Amino acid sequence: MTRPLLHALICGAFAFSASLSAPAADRLDVVASFSILGDMVREVGGKHVAVTELIGPGGDAHSFSPSPSDAGRLSNADLVVFNGLNFEGWMERLVDATGYAGELVTASQGVSPLSGAKHHHADDAHEEHGDDHADHGHTHGGFDPHAWQDLRNAEIYVANIRDGLIAVDPDNAEDYRANAERYTGEIRALDDQIRQLIDALPEDATVVTGHESFGYFSHAYGLRFIAPVGLSTESEASAANMGELVRMLRAERVSALFYENMTNPSTLRQLAEESGLPIAGTLYADALTADGEGITYLGMMRHNAELLHQALSTAD
């Protein structure tokens, strides 16, 4: 994020904050960075929270650039929840720009991170590399930020959100603990179901998706994923990468290709044409959907597991 943009955010935050309508007096104003976290906060916070998502259903955190209205939302918040692991490369600058001094929850704190490839954000490259060397991407410490794709990590997310809510609203701590316990039970039950679905698949089943967002799912449930591009939805596969992928698909047992709700489908379509493999459906990776099964985090995870099971168990 460039310095002029930071200045605009600071100025815009004050202008926008005056026009915001406050939530009900008995509810916390919680800002979540993106839709998956917003859903988790609602589950744990229940009737005590009013949640605003900076990036709503279908939105892409990889290409997101905060606006003055986003800065205004932060400046009025009682609690801010973000993923961490450098998924939101813009968050620290946004917090600094608004002067937000309230409770800040890093939902992934305590997760054992997996290593990852280059992770991109549209507005960071110029500041980090300089205009002459801007490549619109950087490594973010080398970690894969998509930790929510392992439901065991989601338990950590829920505990961090619970503790953040209690810190700013101790009077309702009992409700937050009860909601978190109930939600954690649902997470564990779904984790068991997903393991059963994936365990029933052939051991050499391999999935091709649009970008590298399923590393934690693969690590947790034992299903191999490969992608033509890296961790960012903004990346595009080179001709050399595409040719290498097609050769690999022909040499190994790759069972299916899948769209992702956050990536451009053109790369997968090209890969399907060149390999002769069908595209089995759409997986939900970095965001919830506005309708259908993916409107909640658990619905998203259930959809992915059931689609994978259906496609791979019937593959030749």
mmCIF file of C-alpha atoms in Angstrom:
data_model
loop_
_atom_site.group_PDB
_atom_site.id
_atom_site.type_symbol
_atom_site.label_atom_id
_atom_site.label_comp_id
_atom_site.label_asym_id
_atom_site.label_seq_id
_atom_site.Cartn_x
_atom_site.Cartn_y
_atom_site.Cartn_z
ATOM 1 C CA MET A 1 0.000 0.000 0.000
ATOM 2 C CA THR A 2 1.534 3.324 -1.023
ATOM 3 C CA ARG A 3 1.855 6.346 1.283
ATOM 4 C CA PRO A 4 -0.704 8.430 -0.694
ATOM 5 C CA LEU A 5 -3.208 5.627 -0.243
ATOM 6 C CA LEU A 6 -2.493 5.511 3.484
ATOM 7 C CA HIS A 7 -3.116 9.254 3.696
ATOM 8 C CA ALA A 8 -6.397 8.845 1.830
ATOM 9 C CA LEU A 9 -7.460 6.096 4.187
ATOM 10 C CA ILE A 10 -6.707 8.197 7.244
ATOM 11 C CA CYS A 11 -8.683 11.154 5.922
ATOM 12 C CA GLY A 12 -11.486 8.999 4.615
ATOM 13 C CA ALA A 13 -11.829 7.115 7.870
ATOM 14 C CA PHE A 14 -12.809 10.225 9.780
ATOM 15 C CA ALA A 15 -15.267 11.326 7.113
ATOM 16 C CA PHE A 16 -16.842 7.918 6.856
ATOM 17 C CA SER A 17 -17.039 7.241 10.594
ATOM 18 C CA ALA A 18 -19.409 10.144 11.056
ATOM 19 C CA SER A 19 -21.880 8.600 8.616
ATOM 20 C CA LEU A 20 -21.869 5.088 10.087
ATOM 21 C CA SER A 21 -24.982 4.023 11.928
ATOM 22 C CA ALA A 22 -24.011 2.404 15.218
ATOM 23 C CA PRO A 23 -25.088 -1.166 15.885
ATOM 24 C CA ALA A 24 -27.547 -1.972 18.618
ATOM 25 C CA ALA A 25 -26.240 -0.738 21.948
ATOM 26 C CA ASP A 26 -26.139 -4.203 23.447
ATOM 27 C CA ARG A 27 -24.070 -5.745 20.622
ATOM 28 C CA LEU A 28 -20.354 -5.589 19.968
ATOM 29 C CA ASP A 29 -19.260 -4.042 16.692
ATOM 30 C CA VAL A 30 -16.884 -6.693 15.312
ATOM 31 C CA VAL A 31 -14.974 -6.318 12.038
ATOM 32 C CA ALA A 32 -13.766 -9.518 10.374
ATOM 33 C CA SER A 33 -11.312 -9.336 7.513
ATOM 34 C CA PHE A 34 -13.153 -11.814 5.256
ATOM 35 C CA SER A 35 -16.273 -13.935 5.016
ATOM 36 C CA ILE A 36 -15.043 -17.195 6.569
ATOM 37 C CA LEU A 37 -13.955 -15.400 9.710
ATOM 38 C CA GLY A 38 -17.180 -13.408 9.742
ATOM 39 C CA ASP A 39 -19.161 -16.637 9.901
ATOM 40 C CA MET A 40 -17.003 -17.993 12.724
ATOM 41 C CA VAL A 41 -17.453 -14.778 14.720
ATOM 42 C CA ARG A 42 -21.224 -14.974 14.329
ATOM 43 C CA GLU A 43 -21.233 -18.567 15.549
ATOM 44 C CA VAL A 44 -19.217 -17.742 18.668
ATOM 45 C CA GLY A 45 -20.628 -14.284 19.325
ATOM 46 C CA GLY A 46 -24.269 -15.147 18.709
ATOM 47 C CA LYS A 47 -26.756 -12.474 19.707
ATOM 48 C CA HIS A 48 -24.056 -10.322 21.274
ATOM 49 C CA VAL A 49 -22.263 -9.310 18.073
ATOM 50 C CA ALA A 50 -22.890 -7.275 14.946
ATOM 51 C CA VAL A 51 -20.340 -8.434 12.367
ATOM 52 C CA THR A 52 -18.994 -6.480 9.417
ATOM 53 C CA GLU A 53 -16.797 -8.232 6.848
ATOM 54 C CA LEU A 54 -14.283 -6.138 4.962
ATOM 55 C CA ILE A 55 -14.324 -8.772 2.202
ATOM 56 C CA GLY A 56 -17.737 -10.354 1.827
ATOM 57 C CA PRO A 57 -18.864 -13.610 0.193
ATOM 58 C CA GLY A 58 -17.152 -14.137 -3.140
ATOM 59 C CA GLY A 59 -14.547 -11.461 -2.394
ATOM 60 C CA ASP A 60 -10.858 -12.073 -2.989
ATOM 61 C CA ALA A 61 -8.405 -11.147 -0.227
ATOM 62 C CA HIS A 62 -5.490 -11.582 -2.644
ATOM 63 C CA SER A 63 -6.549 -8.625 -4.782
ATOM 64 C CA PHE A 64 -8.340 -6.588 -2.091
ATOM 65 C CA SER A 65 -7.323 -2.999 -1.496
ATOM 66 C CA PRO A 66 -8.957 -1.243 1.485
ATOM 67 C CA SER A 67 -11.030 1.873 0.943
ATOM 68 C CA PRO A 68 -11.720 4.861 3.213
ATOM 69 C CA SER A 69 -15.015 3.234 4.188
ATOM 70 C CA ASP A 70 -13.095 0.145 5.359
ATOM 71 C CA ALA A 71 -10.850 2.374 7.455
ATOM 72 C CA GLY A 72 -13.957 3.967 8.923
ATOM 73 C CA ARG A 73 -15.338 0.574 9.883
ATOM 74 C CA LEU A 74 -12.141 -0.281 11.741
ATOM 75 C CA SER A 75 -12.044 3.030 13.568
ATOM 76 C CA ASN A 76 -15.521 2.318 15.009
ATOM 77 C CA ALA A 77 -14.972 -1.350 15.886
ATOM 78 C CA ASP A 78 -14.920 -2.899 19.342
ATOM 79 C CA LEU A 79 -12.985 -5.908 18.042
ATOM 80 C CA VAL A 80 -11.102 -6.723 14.829
ATOM 81 C CA VAL A 81 -10.507 -10.331 13.724
ATOM 82 C CA PHE A 82 -8.143 -11.280 10.909
ATOM 83 C CA ASN A 83 -6.539 -14.495 9.707
ATOM 84 C CA GLY A 84 -2.839 -13.748 10.009
ATOM 85 C CA LEU A 85 -0.077 -15.778 8.340
ATOM 86 C CA ASN A 86 0.113 -12.779 5.980
ATOM 87 C CA PHE A 87 -3.146 -13.675 4.256
ATOM 88 C CA GLU A 88 -4.203 -10.033 4.590
ATOM 89 C CA GLY A 89 -1.023 -8.250 3.542
ATOM 90 C CA TRP A 90 -2.811 -4.924 3.943
ATOM 91 C CA MET A 91 -4.137 -5.372 7.503
ATOM 92 C CA GLU A 92 -1.267 -3.927 9.535
ATOM 93 C CA ARG A 93 -1.151 -0.828 7.349
ATOM 94 C CA LEU A 94 -4.920 -0.414 7.622
ATOM 95 C CA VAL A 95 -4.813 -0.685 11.411
ATOM 96 C CA ASP A 96 -1.964 1.831 11.559
ATOM 97 C CA ALA A 97 -3.777 4.184 9.201
ATOM 98 C CA THR A 98 -6.923 4.265 11.332
ATOM 99 C CA GLY A 99 -5.178 4.431 14.686
ATOM 100 C CA TYR A 100 -7.281 1.507 15.892
ATOM 101 C CA ALA A 101 -6.162 0.638 19.421
ATOM 102 C CA GLY A 102 -8.758 -1.946 20.405
ATOM 103 C CA GLU A 103 -8.545 -5.711 20.712
ATOM 104 C CA LEU A 104 -7.039 -7.362 17.638
ATOM 105 C CA VAL A 105 -7.488 -11.127 17.200
ATOM 106 C CA THR A 106 -5.153 -13.107 14.961
ATOM 107 C CA ALA A 107 -7.385 -16.115 14.338
ATOM 108 C CA SER A 108 -4.547 -18.397 13.213
ATOM 109 C CA GLN A 109 -2.380 -17.766 16.281
ATOM 110 C CA GLY A 110 -1.233 -21.154 17.573
ATOM 111 C CA VAL A 111 -1.597 -22.941 14.235
ATOM 112 C CA SER A 112 1.400 -24.942 13.021
ATOM 113 C CA PRO A 113 1.883 -23.285 9.614
ATOM 114 C CA LEU A 114 2.747 -25.158 6.460
ATOM 115 C CA SER A 115 5.348 -23.788 4.098
ATOM 116 C CA GLY A 116 4.022 -22.253 0.917
ATOM 117 C CA ALA A 117 4.978 -20.707 -2.394
ATOM 118 C CA LYS A 118 4.930 -17.043 -3.302
ATOM 119 C CA HIS A 119 1.778 -15.274 -2.112
ATOM 120 C CA HIS A 120 0.690 -12.109 -3.894
ATOM 121 C CA HIS A 121 -1.140 -8.900 -3.047
ATOM 122 C CA ALA A 122 -1.870 -6.179 -5.547
ATOM 123 C CA ASP A 123 -0.873 -3.137 -3.512
ATOM 124 C CA ASP A 124 2.256 -4.292 -1.665
ATOM 125 C CA ALA A 125 4.868 -4.779 -4.373
ATOM 126 C CA HIS A 126 5.712 -1.157 -5.105
ATOM 127 C CA GLU A 127 6.349 -0.320 -1.480
ATOM 128 C CA GLU A 128 8.461 -3.401 -0.780
ATOM 129 C CA HIS A 129 10.477 -3.622 -3.989
ATOM 130 C CA GLY A 130 10.326 -0.096 -5.382
ATOM 131 C CA ASP A 131 8.612 0.952 -8.591
ATOM 132 C CA ASP A 132 11.481 -0.211 -10.795
ATOM 133 C CA HIS A 133 11.408 -3.750 -9.450
ATOM 134 C CA ALA A 134 7.744 -4.249 -8.647
ATOM 135 C CA ASP A 135 6.619 -7.774 -9.445
ATOM 136 C CA HIS A 136 3.353 -7.595 -7.506
ATOM 137 C CA GLY A 137 4.291 -10.547 -5.319
ATOM 138 C CA HIS A 138 6.356 -11.529 -2.322
ATOM 139 C CA THR A 139 6.878 -14.516 -0.095
ATOM 140 C CA HIS A 140 5.138 -13.375 3.127
ATOM 141 C CA GLY A 141 7.555 -15.406 5.213
ATOM 142 C CA GLY A 142 7.048 -18.542 3.143
ATOM 143 C CA PHE A 143 3.907 -19.783 4.927
ATOM 144 C CA ASP A 144 0.654 -21.033 3.438
ATOM 145 C CA PRO A 145 -2.075 -18.867 5.026
ATOM 146 C CA HIS A 146 -5.092 -21.089 4.199
ATOM 147 C CA ALA A 147 -5.058 -22.825 7.591
ATOM 148 C CA TRP A 148 -8.859 -23.009 7.873
ATOM 149 C CA GLN A 149 -8.839 -25.810 5.281
ATOM 150 C CA ASP A 150 -7.937 -28.179 8.159
ATOM 151 C CA LEU A 151 -10.866 -28.398 10.564
ATOM 152 C CA ARG A 152 -8.517 -29.075 13.467
ATOM 153 C CA ASN A 153 -7.079 -25.629 12.867
ATOM 154 C CA ALA A 154 -10.609 -24.233 12.907
ATOM 155 C CA GLU A 155 -10.802 -25.267 16.567
ATOM 156 C CA ILE A 156 -7.833 -22.978 17.214
ATOM 157 C CA TYR A 157 -9.549 -20.177 15.288
ATOM 158 C CA VAL A 158 -12.687 -20.573 17.403
ATOM 159 C CA ALA A 159 -10.731 -20.501 20.674
ATOM 160 C CA ASN A 160 -8.926 -17.320 19.634
ATOM 161 C CA ILE A 161 -12.182 -15.644 18.619
ATOM 162 C CA ARG A 162 -13.822 -16.720 21.895
ATOM 163 C CA ASP A 163 -10.970 -15.259 23.930
ATOM 164 C CA GLY A 164 -11.049 -12.013 21.963
ATOM 165 C CA LEU A 165 -14.769 -11.592 22.562
ATOM 166 C CA ILE A 166 -14.375 -12.295 26.261
ATOM 167 C CA ALA A 167 -11.556 -9.751 26.498
ATOM 168 C CA VAL A 168 -13.787 -6.918 25.262
ATOM 169 C CA ASP A 169 -17.077 -8.189 26.729
ATOM 170 C CA PRO A 170 -16.425 -10.203 29.910
ATOM 171 C CA ASP A 171 -20.038 -9.822 31.042
ATOM 172 C CA ASN A 172 -21.116 -12.292 28.359
ATOM 173 C CA ALA A 173 -18.164 -14.665 28.746
ATOM 174 C CA GLU A 174 -20.407 -17.592 29.688
ATOM 175 C CA ASP A 175 -22.350 -17.300 26.436
ATOM 176 C CA TYR A 176 -19.173 -17.047 24.346
ATOM 177 C CA ARG A 177 -17.751 -20.149 26.006
ATOM 178 C CA ALA A 178 -20.979 -22.082 25.477
ATOM 179 C CA ASN A 179 -21.246 -21.036 21.826
ATOM 180 C CA ALA A 180 -17.608 -21.920 21.209
ATOM 181 C CA GLU A 181 -18.034 -25.335 22.827
ATOM 182 C CA ARG A 182 -21.124 -26.076 20.753
ATOM 183 C CA TYR A 183 -19.481 -24.898 17.534
ATOM 184 C CA THR A 184 -16.302 -26.845 18.262
ATOM 185 C CA GLY A 185 -18.408 -29.965 18.654
ATOM 186 C CA GLU A 186 -19.904 -29.377 15.200
ATOM 187 C CA ILE A 187 -16.416 -28.838 13.765
ATOM 188 C CA ARG A 188 -15.148 -32.118 15.247
ATOM 189 C CA ALA A 189 -18.164 -34.037 13.977
ATOM 190 C CA LEU A 190 -17.629 -32.712 10.448
ATOM 191 C CA ASP A 191 -13.908 -33.458 10.669
ATOM 192 C CA ASP A 192 -14.772 -37.104 11.393
ATOM 193 C CA GLN A 193 -17.192 -37.187 8.443
ATOM 194 C CA ILE A 194 -14.622 -35.725 6.063
ATOM 195 C CA ARG A 195 -12.001 -38.262 7.139
ATOM 196 C CA GLN A 196 -14.432 -41.081 6.395
ATOM 197 C CA LEU A 197 -15.237 -39.655 2.957
ATOM 198 C CA ILE A 198 -11.607 -39.123 1.978
ATOM 199 C CA ASP A 199 -10.387 -42.413 3.482
ATOM 200 C CA ALA A 200 -12.771 -44.229 1.131
ATOM 201 C CA LEU A 201 -10.970 -42.850 -1.954
ATOM 202 C CA PRO A 202 -8.153 -44.601 -3.854
ATOM 203 C CA GLU A 203 -4.783 -43.958 -2.227
ATOM 204 C CA ASP A 204 -3.333 -42.519 -5.441
ATOM 205 C CA ALA A 205 -6.227 -40.153 -6.158
ATOM 206 C CA THR A 206 -4.958 -36.722 -7.243
ATOM 207 C CA VAL A 207 -6.847 -33.469 -7.632
ATOM 208 C CA VAL A 208 -5.976 -30.449 -9.781
ATOM 209 C CA THR A 209 -7.330 -27.057 -8.666
ATOM 210 C CA GLY A 210 -6.905 -23.457 -9.760
ATOM 211 C CA HIS A 211 -4.364 -22.304 -7.150
ATOM 212 C CA GLU A 212 -2.545 -23.670 -4.111
ATOM 213 C CA SER A 213 -5.157 -23.177 -1.407
ATOM 214 C CA PHE A 214 -5.735 -26.765 -0.289
ATOM 215 C CA GLY A 215 -2.364 -27.564 1.292
ATOM 216 C CA TYR A 216 -3.849 -27.878 4.778
ATOM 217 C CA PHE A 217 -6.713 -30.028 3.502
ATOM 218 C CA SER A 218 -4.197 -32.295 1.787
ATOM 219 C CA HIS A 219 -2.004 -32.496 4.892
ATOM 220 C CA ALA A 220 -4.942 -33.206 7.200
ATOM 221 C CA TYR A 221 -6.933 -35.680 5.122
ATOM 222 C CA GLY A 222 -4.313 -37.353 2.935
ATOM 223 C CA LEU A 223 -5.516 -36.300 -0.505
ATOM 224 C CA ARG A 224 -3.012 -35.022 -3.055
ATOM 225 C CA PHE A 225 -3.647 -31.603 -4.602
ATOM 226 C CA ILE A 226 -1.673 -29.878 -7.346
ATOM 227 C CA ALA A 227 -2.239 -26.506 -8.968
ATOM 228 C CA PRO A 228 -1.010 -24.772 -12.137
ATOM 229 C CA VAL A 229 -0.292 -21.541 -10.224
ATOM 230 C CA GLY A 230 0.858 -20.585 -6.747
ATOM 231 C CA LEU A 231 -0.873 -19.426 -3.606
ATOM 232 C CA SER A 232 -2.388 -16.309 -5.172
ATOM 233 C CA THR A 233 -5.540 -16.177 -7.254
ATOM 234 C CA GLU A 234 -3.861 -13.431 -9.295
ATOM 235 C CA SER A 235 -1.160 -15.725 -10.664
ATOM 236 C CA GLU A 236 -1.370 -17.212 -14.140
ATOM 237 C CA ALA A 237 0.211 -20.434 -15.329
ATOM 238 C CA SER A 238 3.013 -20.003 -17.812
ATOM 239 C CA ALA A 239 3.139 -22.003 -21.033
ATOM 240 C CA ALA A 240 6.022 -24.020 -19.608
ATOM 241 C CA ASN A 241 4.091 -24.773 -16.410
ATOM 242 C CA MET A 242 1.040 -25.769 -18.412
ATOM 243 C CA GLY A 243 3.035 -28.135 -20.590
ATOM 244 C CA GLU A 244 4.667 -29.675 -17.527
ATOM 245 C CA LEU A 245 1.275 -30.170 -15.901
ATOM 246 C CA VAL A 246 -0.197 -31.872 -18.954
ATOM 247 C CA ARG A 247 2.751 -34.263 -19.104
ATOM 248 C CA MET A 248 2.343 -35.026 -15.426
ATOM 249 C CA LEU A 249 -1.391 -35.625 -15.786
ATOM 250 C CA ARG A 250 -0.720 -38.127 -18.520
ATOM 251 C CA ALA A 251 2.017 -39.889 -16.552
ATOM 252 C CA GLU A 252 0.191 -40.169 -13.232
ATOM 253 C CA ARG A 253 -3.288 -41.052 -12.029
ATOM 254 C CA VAL A 254 -4.941 -37.647 -11.902
ATOM 255 C CA SER A 255 -8.612 -38.225 -11.291
ATOM 256 C CA ALA A 256 -10.288 -34.874 -11.738
ATOM 257 C CA LEU A 257 -9.965 -31.144 -12.281
ATOM 258 C CA PHE A 258 -11.915 -28.686 -10.143
ATOM 259 C CA TYR A 259 -12.814 -25.046 -10.468
ATOM 260 C CA GLU A 260 -12.423 -22.812 -7.414
ATOM 261 C CA ASN A 261 -14.893 -20.097 -6.553
ATOM 262 C CA MET A 262 -12.007 -17.610 -6.286
ATOM 263 C CA THR A 263 -10.003 -18.254 -9.458
ATOM 264 C CA ASN A 264 -10.284 -17.485 -13.151
ATOM 265 C CA PRO A 265 -11.598 -20.682 -14.803
ATOM 266 C CA SER A 266 -9.675 -20.152 -18.058
ATOM 267 C CA THR A 267 -6.529 -21.977 -16.897
ATOM 268 C CA LEU A 268 -8.499 -25.036 -15.788
ATOM 269 C CA ARG A 269 -10.494 -25.053 -19.010
ATOM 270 C CA GLN A 270 -7.286 -24.995 -21.028
ATOM 271 C CA LEU A 271 -5.858 -27.793 -18.916
ATOM 272 C CA ALA A 272 -9.031 -29.857 -19.381
ATOM 273 C CA GLU A 273 -8.879 -29.397 -23.150
ATOM 274 C CA GLU A 274 -5.229 -30.388 -23.370
ATOM 275 C CA SER A 275 -5.424 -33.324 -20.952
ATOM 276 C CA GLY A 276 -8.862 -34.701 -21.820
ATOM 277 C CA LEU A 277 -9.840 -34.781 -18.135
ATOM 278 C CA PRO A 278 -13.302 -33.580 -17.090
ATOM 279 C CA ILE A 279 -13.912 -30.682 -14.725
ATOM 280 C CA ALA A 280 -15.840 -32.245 -11.856
ATOM 281 C CA GLY A 281 -17.242 -29.141 -10.168
ATOM 282 C CA THR A 282 -16.356 -26.126 -8.040
ATOM 283 C CA LEU A 283 -14.518 -26.209 -4.722
ATOM 284 C CA TYR A 284 -14.744 -23.358 -2.205
ATOM 285 C CA ALA A 285 -11.348 -22.142 -1.072
ATOM 286 C CA ASP A 286 -10.818 -18.575 0.165
ATOM 287 C CA ALA A 287 -14.340 -17.229 0.578
ATOM 288 C CA LEU A 288 -17.913 -18.188 1.297
ATOM 289 C CA THR A 289 -20.649 -17.864 -1.302
ATOM 290 C CA ALA A 290 -23.683 -15.595 -1.301
ATOM 291 C CA ASP A 291 -26.054 -18.557 -1.557
ATOM 292 C CA GLY A 292 -26.079 -22.339 -1.662
ATOM 293 C CA GLU A 293 -24.010 -24.752 0.415
ATOM 294 C CA GLY A 294 -21.082 -22.398 0.790
ATOM 295 C CA ILE A 295 -22.845 -19.687 2.795
ATOM 296 C CA THR A 296 -21.252 -20.990 6.020
ATOM 297 C CA TYR A 297 -17.769 -22.253 6.833
ATOM 298 C CA LEU A 298 -18.980 -25.727 7.779
ATOM 299 C CA GLY A 299 -21.230 -25.828 4.721
ATOM 300 C CA MET A 300 -18.248 -24.915 2.551
ATOM 301 C CA MET A 301 -16.080 -27.666 4.035
ATOM 302 C CA ARG A 302 -18.867 -30.244 3.770
ATOM 303 C CA HIS A 303 -19.512 -29.313 0.139
ATOM 304 C CA ASN A 304 -15.841 -29.717 -0.741
ATOM 305 C CA ALA A 305 -15.523 -33.129 0.894
ATOM 306 C CA GLU A 306 -18.723 -34.485 -0.621
ATOM 307 C CA LEU A 307 -17.851 -33.208 -4.089
ATOM 308 C CA LEU A 308 -14.362 -34.695 -3.878
ATOM 309 C CA HIS A 309 -15.753 -38.011 -2.683
ATOM 310 C CA GLN A 310 -18.366 -38.159 -5.418
ATOM 311 C CA ALA A 311 -15.971 -37.223 -8.223
ATOM 312 C CA LEU A 312 -12.989 -39.309 -7.182
ATOM 313 C CA SER A 313 -14.796 -42.446 -6.088
ATOM 314 C CA THR A 314 -16.471 -42.705 -9.511
ATOM 315 C CA ALA A 315 -13.387 -41.762 -11.545
ATOM 316 C CA ASP A 316 -11.940 -44.346 -13.907
#
